PDB file of C-alpha atoms in Angstrom:
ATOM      1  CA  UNK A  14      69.799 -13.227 -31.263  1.00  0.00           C
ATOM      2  CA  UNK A  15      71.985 -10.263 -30.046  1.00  0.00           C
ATOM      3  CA  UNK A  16      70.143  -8.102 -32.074  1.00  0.00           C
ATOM      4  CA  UNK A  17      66.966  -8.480 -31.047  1.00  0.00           C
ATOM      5  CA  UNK A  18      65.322  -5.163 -29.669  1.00  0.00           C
ATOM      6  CA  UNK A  19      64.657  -4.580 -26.602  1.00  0.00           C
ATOM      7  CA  UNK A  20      60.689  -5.627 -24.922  1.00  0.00           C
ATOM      8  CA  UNK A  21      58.257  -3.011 -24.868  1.00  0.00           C
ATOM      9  CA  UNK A  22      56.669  -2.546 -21.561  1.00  0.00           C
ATOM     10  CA  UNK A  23      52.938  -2.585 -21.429  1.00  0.00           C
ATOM     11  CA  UNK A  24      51.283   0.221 -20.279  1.00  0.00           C
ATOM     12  CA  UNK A  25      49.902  -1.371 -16.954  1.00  0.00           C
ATOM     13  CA  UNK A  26      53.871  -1.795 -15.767  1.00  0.00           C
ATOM     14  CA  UNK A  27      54.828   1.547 -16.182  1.00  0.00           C
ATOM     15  CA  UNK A  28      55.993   3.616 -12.547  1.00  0.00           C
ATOM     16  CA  UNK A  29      52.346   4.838 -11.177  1.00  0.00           C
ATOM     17  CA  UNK A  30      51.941   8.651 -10.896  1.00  0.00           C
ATOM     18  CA  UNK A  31      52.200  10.826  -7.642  1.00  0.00           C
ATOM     19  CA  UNK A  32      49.246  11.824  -5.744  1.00  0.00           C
ATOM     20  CA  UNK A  33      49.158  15.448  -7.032  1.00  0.00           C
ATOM     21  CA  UNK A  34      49.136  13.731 -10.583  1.00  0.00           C
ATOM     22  CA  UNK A  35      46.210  11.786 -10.157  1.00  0.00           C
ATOM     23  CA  UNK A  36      42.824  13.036 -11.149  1.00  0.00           C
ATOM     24  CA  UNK A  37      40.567  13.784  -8.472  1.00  0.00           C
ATOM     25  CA  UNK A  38      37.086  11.828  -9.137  1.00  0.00           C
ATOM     26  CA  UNK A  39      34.026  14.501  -8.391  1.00  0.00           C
ATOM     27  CA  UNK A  40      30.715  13.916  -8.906  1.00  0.00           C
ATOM     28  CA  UNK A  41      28.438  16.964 -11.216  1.00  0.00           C
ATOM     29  CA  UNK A  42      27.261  18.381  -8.032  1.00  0.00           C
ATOM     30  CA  UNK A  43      29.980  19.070  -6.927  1.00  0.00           C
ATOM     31  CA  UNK A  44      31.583  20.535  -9.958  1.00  0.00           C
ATOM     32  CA  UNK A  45      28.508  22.717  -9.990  1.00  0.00           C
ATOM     33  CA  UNK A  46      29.867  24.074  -7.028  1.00  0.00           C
ATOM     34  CA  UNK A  47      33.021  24.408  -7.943  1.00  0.00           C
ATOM     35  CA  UNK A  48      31.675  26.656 -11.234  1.00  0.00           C
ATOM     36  CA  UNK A  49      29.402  28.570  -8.846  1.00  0.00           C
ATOM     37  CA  UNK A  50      32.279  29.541  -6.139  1.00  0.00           C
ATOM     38  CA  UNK A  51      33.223  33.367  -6.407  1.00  0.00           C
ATOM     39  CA  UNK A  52      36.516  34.329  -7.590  1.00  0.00           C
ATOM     40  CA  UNK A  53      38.507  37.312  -6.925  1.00  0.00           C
ATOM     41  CA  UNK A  54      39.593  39.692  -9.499  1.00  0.00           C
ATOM     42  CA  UNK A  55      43.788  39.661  -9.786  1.00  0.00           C
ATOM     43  CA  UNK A  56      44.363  43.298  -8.119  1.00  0.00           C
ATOM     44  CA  UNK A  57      41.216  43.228  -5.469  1.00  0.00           C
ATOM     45  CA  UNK A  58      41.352  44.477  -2.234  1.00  0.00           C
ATOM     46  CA  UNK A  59      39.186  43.484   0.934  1.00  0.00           C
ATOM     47  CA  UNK A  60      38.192  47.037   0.949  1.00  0.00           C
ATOM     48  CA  UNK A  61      33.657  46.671   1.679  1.00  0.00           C
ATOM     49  CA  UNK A  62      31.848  47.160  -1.018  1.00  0.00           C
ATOM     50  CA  UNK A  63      30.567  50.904  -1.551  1.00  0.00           C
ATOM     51  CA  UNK A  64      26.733  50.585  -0.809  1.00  0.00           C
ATOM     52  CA  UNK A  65      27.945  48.764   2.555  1.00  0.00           C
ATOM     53  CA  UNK A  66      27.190  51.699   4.504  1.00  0.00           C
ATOM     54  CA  UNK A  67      23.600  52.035   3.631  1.00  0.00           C
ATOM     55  CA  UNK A  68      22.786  48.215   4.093  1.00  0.00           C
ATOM     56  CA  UNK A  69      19.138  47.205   5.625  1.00  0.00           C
ATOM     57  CA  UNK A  70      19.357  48.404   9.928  1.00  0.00           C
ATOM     58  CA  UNK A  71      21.476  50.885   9.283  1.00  0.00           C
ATOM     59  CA  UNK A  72      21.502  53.947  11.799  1.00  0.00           C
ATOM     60  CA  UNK A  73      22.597  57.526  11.761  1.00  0.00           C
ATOM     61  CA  UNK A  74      23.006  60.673  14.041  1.00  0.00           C
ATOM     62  CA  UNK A  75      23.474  63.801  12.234  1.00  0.00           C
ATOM     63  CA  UNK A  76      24.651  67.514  13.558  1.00  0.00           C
ATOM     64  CA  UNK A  77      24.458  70.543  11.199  1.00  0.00           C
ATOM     65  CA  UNK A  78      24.108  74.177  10.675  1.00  0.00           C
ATOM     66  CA  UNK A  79      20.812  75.493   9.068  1.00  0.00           C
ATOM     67  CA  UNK A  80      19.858  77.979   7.585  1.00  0.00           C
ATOM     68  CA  UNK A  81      16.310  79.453   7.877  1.00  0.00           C
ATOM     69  CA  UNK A  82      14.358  80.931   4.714  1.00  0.00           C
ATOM     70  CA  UNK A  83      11.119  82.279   5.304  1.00  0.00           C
ATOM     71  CA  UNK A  84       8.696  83.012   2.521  1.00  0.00           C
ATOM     72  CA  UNK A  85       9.708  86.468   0.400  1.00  0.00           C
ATOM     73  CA  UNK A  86       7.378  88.997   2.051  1.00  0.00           C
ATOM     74  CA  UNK A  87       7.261  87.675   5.272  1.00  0.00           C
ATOM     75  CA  UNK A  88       6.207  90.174   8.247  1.00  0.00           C
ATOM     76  CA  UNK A  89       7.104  88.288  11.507  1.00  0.00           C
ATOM     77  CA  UNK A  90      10.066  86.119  10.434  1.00  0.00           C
ATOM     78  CA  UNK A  91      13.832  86.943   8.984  1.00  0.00           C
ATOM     79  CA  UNK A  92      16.459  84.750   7.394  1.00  0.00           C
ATOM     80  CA  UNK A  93      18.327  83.168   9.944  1.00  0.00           C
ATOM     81  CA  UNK A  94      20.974  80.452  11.011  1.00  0.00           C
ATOM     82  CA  UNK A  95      20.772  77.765  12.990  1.00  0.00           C
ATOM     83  CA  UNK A  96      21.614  74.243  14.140  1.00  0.00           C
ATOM     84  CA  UNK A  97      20.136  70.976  14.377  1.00  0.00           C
ATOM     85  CA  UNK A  98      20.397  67.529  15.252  1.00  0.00           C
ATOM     86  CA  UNK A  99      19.025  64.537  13.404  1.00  0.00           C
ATOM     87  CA  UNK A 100      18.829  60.510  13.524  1.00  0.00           C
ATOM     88  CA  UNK A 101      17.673  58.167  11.498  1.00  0.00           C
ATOM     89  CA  UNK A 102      17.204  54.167  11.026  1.00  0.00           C
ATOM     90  CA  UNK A 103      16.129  52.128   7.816  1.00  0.00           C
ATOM     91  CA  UNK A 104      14.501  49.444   7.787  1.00  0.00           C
ATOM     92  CA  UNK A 105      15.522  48.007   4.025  1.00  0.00           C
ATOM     93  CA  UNK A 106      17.972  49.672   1.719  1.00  0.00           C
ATOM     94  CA  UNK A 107      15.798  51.968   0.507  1.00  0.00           C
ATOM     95  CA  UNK A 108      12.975  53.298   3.679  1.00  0.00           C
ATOM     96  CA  UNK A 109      13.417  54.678   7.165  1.00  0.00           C
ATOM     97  CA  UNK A 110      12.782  56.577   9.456  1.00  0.00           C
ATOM     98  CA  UNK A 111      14.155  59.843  10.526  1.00  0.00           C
ATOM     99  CA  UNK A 112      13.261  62.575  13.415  1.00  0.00           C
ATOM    100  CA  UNK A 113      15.321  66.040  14.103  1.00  0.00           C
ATOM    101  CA  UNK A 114      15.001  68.976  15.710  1.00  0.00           C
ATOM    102  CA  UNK A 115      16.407  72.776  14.245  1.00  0.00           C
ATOM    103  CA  UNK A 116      16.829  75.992  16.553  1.00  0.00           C
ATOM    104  CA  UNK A 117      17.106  79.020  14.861  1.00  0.00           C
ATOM    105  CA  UNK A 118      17.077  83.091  15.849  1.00  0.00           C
ATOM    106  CA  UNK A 119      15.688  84.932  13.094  1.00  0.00           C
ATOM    107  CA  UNK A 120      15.863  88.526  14.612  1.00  0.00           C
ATOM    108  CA  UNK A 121      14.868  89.237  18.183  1.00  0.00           C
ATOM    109  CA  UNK A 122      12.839  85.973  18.286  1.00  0.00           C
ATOM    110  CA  UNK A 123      13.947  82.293  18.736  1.00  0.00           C
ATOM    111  CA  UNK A 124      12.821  79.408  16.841  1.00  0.00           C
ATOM    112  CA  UNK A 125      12.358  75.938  17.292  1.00  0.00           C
ATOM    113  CA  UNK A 126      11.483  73.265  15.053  1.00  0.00           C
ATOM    114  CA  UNK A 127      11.035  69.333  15.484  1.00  0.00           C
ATOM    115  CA  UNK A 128       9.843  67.041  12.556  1.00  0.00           C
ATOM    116  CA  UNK A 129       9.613  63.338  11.700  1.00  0.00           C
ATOM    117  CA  UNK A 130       9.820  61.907   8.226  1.00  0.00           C
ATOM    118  CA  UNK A 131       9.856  59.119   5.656  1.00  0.00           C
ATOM    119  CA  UNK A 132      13.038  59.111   3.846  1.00  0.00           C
ATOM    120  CA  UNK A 133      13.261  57.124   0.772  1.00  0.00           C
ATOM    121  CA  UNK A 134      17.160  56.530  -0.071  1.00  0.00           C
ATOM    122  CA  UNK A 135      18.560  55.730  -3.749  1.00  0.00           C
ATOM    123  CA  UNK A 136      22.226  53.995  -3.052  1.00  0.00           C
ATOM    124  CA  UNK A 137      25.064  53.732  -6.007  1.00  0.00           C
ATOM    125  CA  UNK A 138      26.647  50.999  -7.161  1.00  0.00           C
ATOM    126  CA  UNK A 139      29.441  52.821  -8.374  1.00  0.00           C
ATOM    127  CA  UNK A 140      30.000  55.302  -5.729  1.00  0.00           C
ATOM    128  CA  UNK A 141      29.746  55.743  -1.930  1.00  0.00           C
ATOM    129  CA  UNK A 142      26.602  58.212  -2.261  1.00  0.00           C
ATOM    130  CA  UNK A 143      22.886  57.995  -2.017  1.00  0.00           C
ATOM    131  CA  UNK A 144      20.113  60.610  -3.145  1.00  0.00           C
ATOM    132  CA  UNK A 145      17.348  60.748  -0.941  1.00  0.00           C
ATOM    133  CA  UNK A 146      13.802  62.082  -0.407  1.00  0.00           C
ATOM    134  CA  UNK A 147      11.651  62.477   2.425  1.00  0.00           C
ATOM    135  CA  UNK A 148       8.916  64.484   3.576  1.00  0.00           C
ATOM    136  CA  UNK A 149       6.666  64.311   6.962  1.00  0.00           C
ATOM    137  CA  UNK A 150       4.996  66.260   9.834  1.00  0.00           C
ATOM    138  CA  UNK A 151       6.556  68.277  12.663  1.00  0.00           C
ATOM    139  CA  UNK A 152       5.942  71.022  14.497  1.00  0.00           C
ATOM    140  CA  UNK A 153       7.184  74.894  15.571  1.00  0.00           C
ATOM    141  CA  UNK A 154       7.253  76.228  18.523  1.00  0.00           C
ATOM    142  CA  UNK A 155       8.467  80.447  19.570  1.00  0.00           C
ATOM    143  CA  UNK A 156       9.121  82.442  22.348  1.00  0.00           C
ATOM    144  CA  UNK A 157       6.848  85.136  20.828  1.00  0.00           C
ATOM    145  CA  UNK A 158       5.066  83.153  17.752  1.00  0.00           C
ATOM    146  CA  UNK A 159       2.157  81.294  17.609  1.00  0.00           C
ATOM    147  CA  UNK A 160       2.576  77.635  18.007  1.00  0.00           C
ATOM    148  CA  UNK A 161       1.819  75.871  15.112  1.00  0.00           C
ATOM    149  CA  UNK A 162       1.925  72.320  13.141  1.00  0.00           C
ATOM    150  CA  UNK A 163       4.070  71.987  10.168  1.00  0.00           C
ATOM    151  CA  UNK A 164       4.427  69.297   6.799  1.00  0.00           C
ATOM    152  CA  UNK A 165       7.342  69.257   4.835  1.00  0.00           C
ATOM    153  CA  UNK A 166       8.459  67.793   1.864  1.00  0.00           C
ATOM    154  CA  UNK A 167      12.607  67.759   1.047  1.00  0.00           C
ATOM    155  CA  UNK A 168      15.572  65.747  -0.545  1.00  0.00           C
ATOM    156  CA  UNK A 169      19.142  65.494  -0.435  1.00  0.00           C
ATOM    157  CA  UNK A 170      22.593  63.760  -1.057  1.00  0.00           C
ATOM    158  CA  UNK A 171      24.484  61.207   1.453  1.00  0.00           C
ATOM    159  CA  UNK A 172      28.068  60.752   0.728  1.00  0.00           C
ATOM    160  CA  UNK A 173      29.738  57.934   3.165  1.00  0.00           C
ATOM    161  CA  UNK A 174      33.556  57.152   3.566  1.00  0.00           C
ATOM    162  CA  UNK A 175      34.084  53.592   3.673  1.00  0.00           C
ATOM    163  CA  UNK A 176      37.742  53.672   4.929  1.00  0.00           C
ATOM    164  CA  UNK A 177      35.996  56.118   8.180  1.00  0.00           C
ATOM    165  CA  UNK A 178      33.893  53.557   9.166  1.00  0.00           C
ATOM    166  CA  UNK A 179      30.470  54.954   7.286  1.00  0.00           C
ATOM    167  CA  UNK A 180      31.604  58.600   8.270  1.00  0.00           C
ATOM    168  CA  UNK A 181      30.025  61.151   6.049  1.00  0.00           C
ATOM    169  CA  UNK A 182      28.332  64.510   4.814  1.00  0.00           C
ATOM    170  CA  UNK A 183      24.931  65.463   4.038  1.00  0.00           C
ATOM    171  CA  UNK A 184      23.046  68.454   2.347  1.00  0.00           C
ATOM    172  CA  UNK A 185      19.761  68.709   2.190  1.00  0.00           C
ATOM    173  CA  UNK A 186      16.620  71.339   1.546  1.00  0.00           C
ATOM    174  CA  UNK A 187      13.329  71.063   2.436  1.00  0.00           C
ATOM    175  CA  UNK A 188      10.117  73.343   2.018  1.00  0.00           C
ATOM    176  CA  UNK A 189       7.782  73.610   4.853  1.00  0.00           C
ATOM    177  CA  UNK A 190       3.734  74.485   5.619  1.00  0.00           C
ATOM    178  CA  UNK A 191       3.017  76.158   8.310  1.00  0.00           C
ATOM    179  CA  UNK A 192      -0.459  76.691  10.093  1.00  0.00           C
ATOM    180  CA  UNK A 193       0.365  79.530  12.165  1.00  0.00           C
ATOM    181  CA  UNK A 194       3.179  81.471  10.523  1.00  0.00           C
ATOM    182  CA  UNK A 195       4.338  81.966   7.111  1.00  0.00           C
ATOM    183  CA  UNK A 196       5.576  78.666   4.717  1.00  0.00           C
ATOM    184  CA  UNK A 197       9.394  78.561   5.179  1.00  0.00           C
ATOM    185  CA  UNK A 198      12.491  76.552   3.447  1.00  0.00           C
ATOM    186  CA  UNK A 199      15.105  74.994   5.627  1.00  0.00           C
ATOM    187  CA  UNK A 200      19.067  74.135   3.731  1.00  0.00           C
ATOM    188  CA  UNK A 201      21.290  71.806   6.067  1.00  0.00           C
ATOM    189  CA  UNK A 202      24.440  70.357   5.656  1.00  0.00           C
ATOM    190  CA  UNK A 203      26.958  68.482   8.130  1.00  0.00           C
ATOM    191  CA  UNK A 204      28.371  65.390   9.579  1.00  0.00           C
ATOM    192  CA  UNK A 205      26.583  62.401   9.484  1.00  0.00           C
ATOM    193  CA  UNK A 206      27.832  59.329  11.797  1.00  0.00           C
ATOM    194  CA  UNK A 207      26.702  55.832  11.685  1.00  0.00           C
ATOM    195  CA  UNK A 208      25.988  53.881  14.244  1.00  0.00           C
TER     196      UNK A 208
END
């Protein structure tokens, strides 16, 4: 009669959804993929992460002031200041390779000093910095002292600006043997430019 309700419509002829509704059939591999993609934190910038600048190849060239400590009691050298250059290259995060060479005038006499070393370098995590130790052989070489051969062993700090392209500052001491002359300790600090 007029009463009568009206049909129900089964399920199957009801409007079909959009494509954005539809669920999108993947198979567990590539769901594991989906799980294992890297997500950003909300806030993050694109700014490279800190240890960047001490990644495996990189290079260095340093340029510094020095200052020159002989042994306390010394009778043919004074305290004296200097400069120096310096480069380095590592071959992992951690080892490398570094050579410099330090002129100094302690008194009437002028110095001169080239070494090569082993550096072992200790990166943060949390900041742009890296303790480091090294140690190696070199030689010194005067315009009135004997000749000699040298061995040092030193460590330091490397701090690196990201945002300056891996532009930084270094300080560093090291204690040297000498053959010829009196032991000596060598302080250094300056700029320190990757490249």
């Amino acid at each position: 009669g007029g009463g009568d309700a009206a049909p129900v419509m089964p399920a199957s002829t009801m409007a079909p959804m959009s494509p954005l509704e539809q669920p999108v059939a993947t198979s567990p591999s590539t769901q594991r993929r989906l799980l294992e993609m890297p997500t950003a934190p909300v806030g993050s910038s694109f700014r490279p992460d800190v240890v960047s600048c001490f990644e495996p190849g990189s290079r260095h060239f340093d340029i510094f002031p020095s200052v020159f400590l002989p042994d306390s009691g010394s009778s043919v050298l004074d305290d004296a200041w200097g400069a120096g250059i310096g480069a380095s290259t590592f071959y992992n995060q951690i080892f490398g390779l570094s050579v410099d060479a330090i002129w100094w005038k302690p008194t009437s006499r002028s110095a001169f000093a080239i070494s090569g070393s082993v550096v072992a370098r200790f990166p943060q995590k949390a900041l742009p910095i890296a303790p480091y130790i090294y140690g190696g052989f070199g030689g010194l070489f005067s315009d009135e002292l004997q000749d000699g051969a040298t061995g040092h062993l030193g460590g330091g700090l490397d701090v690196r600006f990201n945002r300056l392209d891996c532009i930084g500052i270094f300080l560093d001491a090291r204690y040297t043997w000498a053959d010829k002359i009196d032991n000596y300790a060598v302080v250094s600090g300056g700029l320190r430019f990757a490249f």
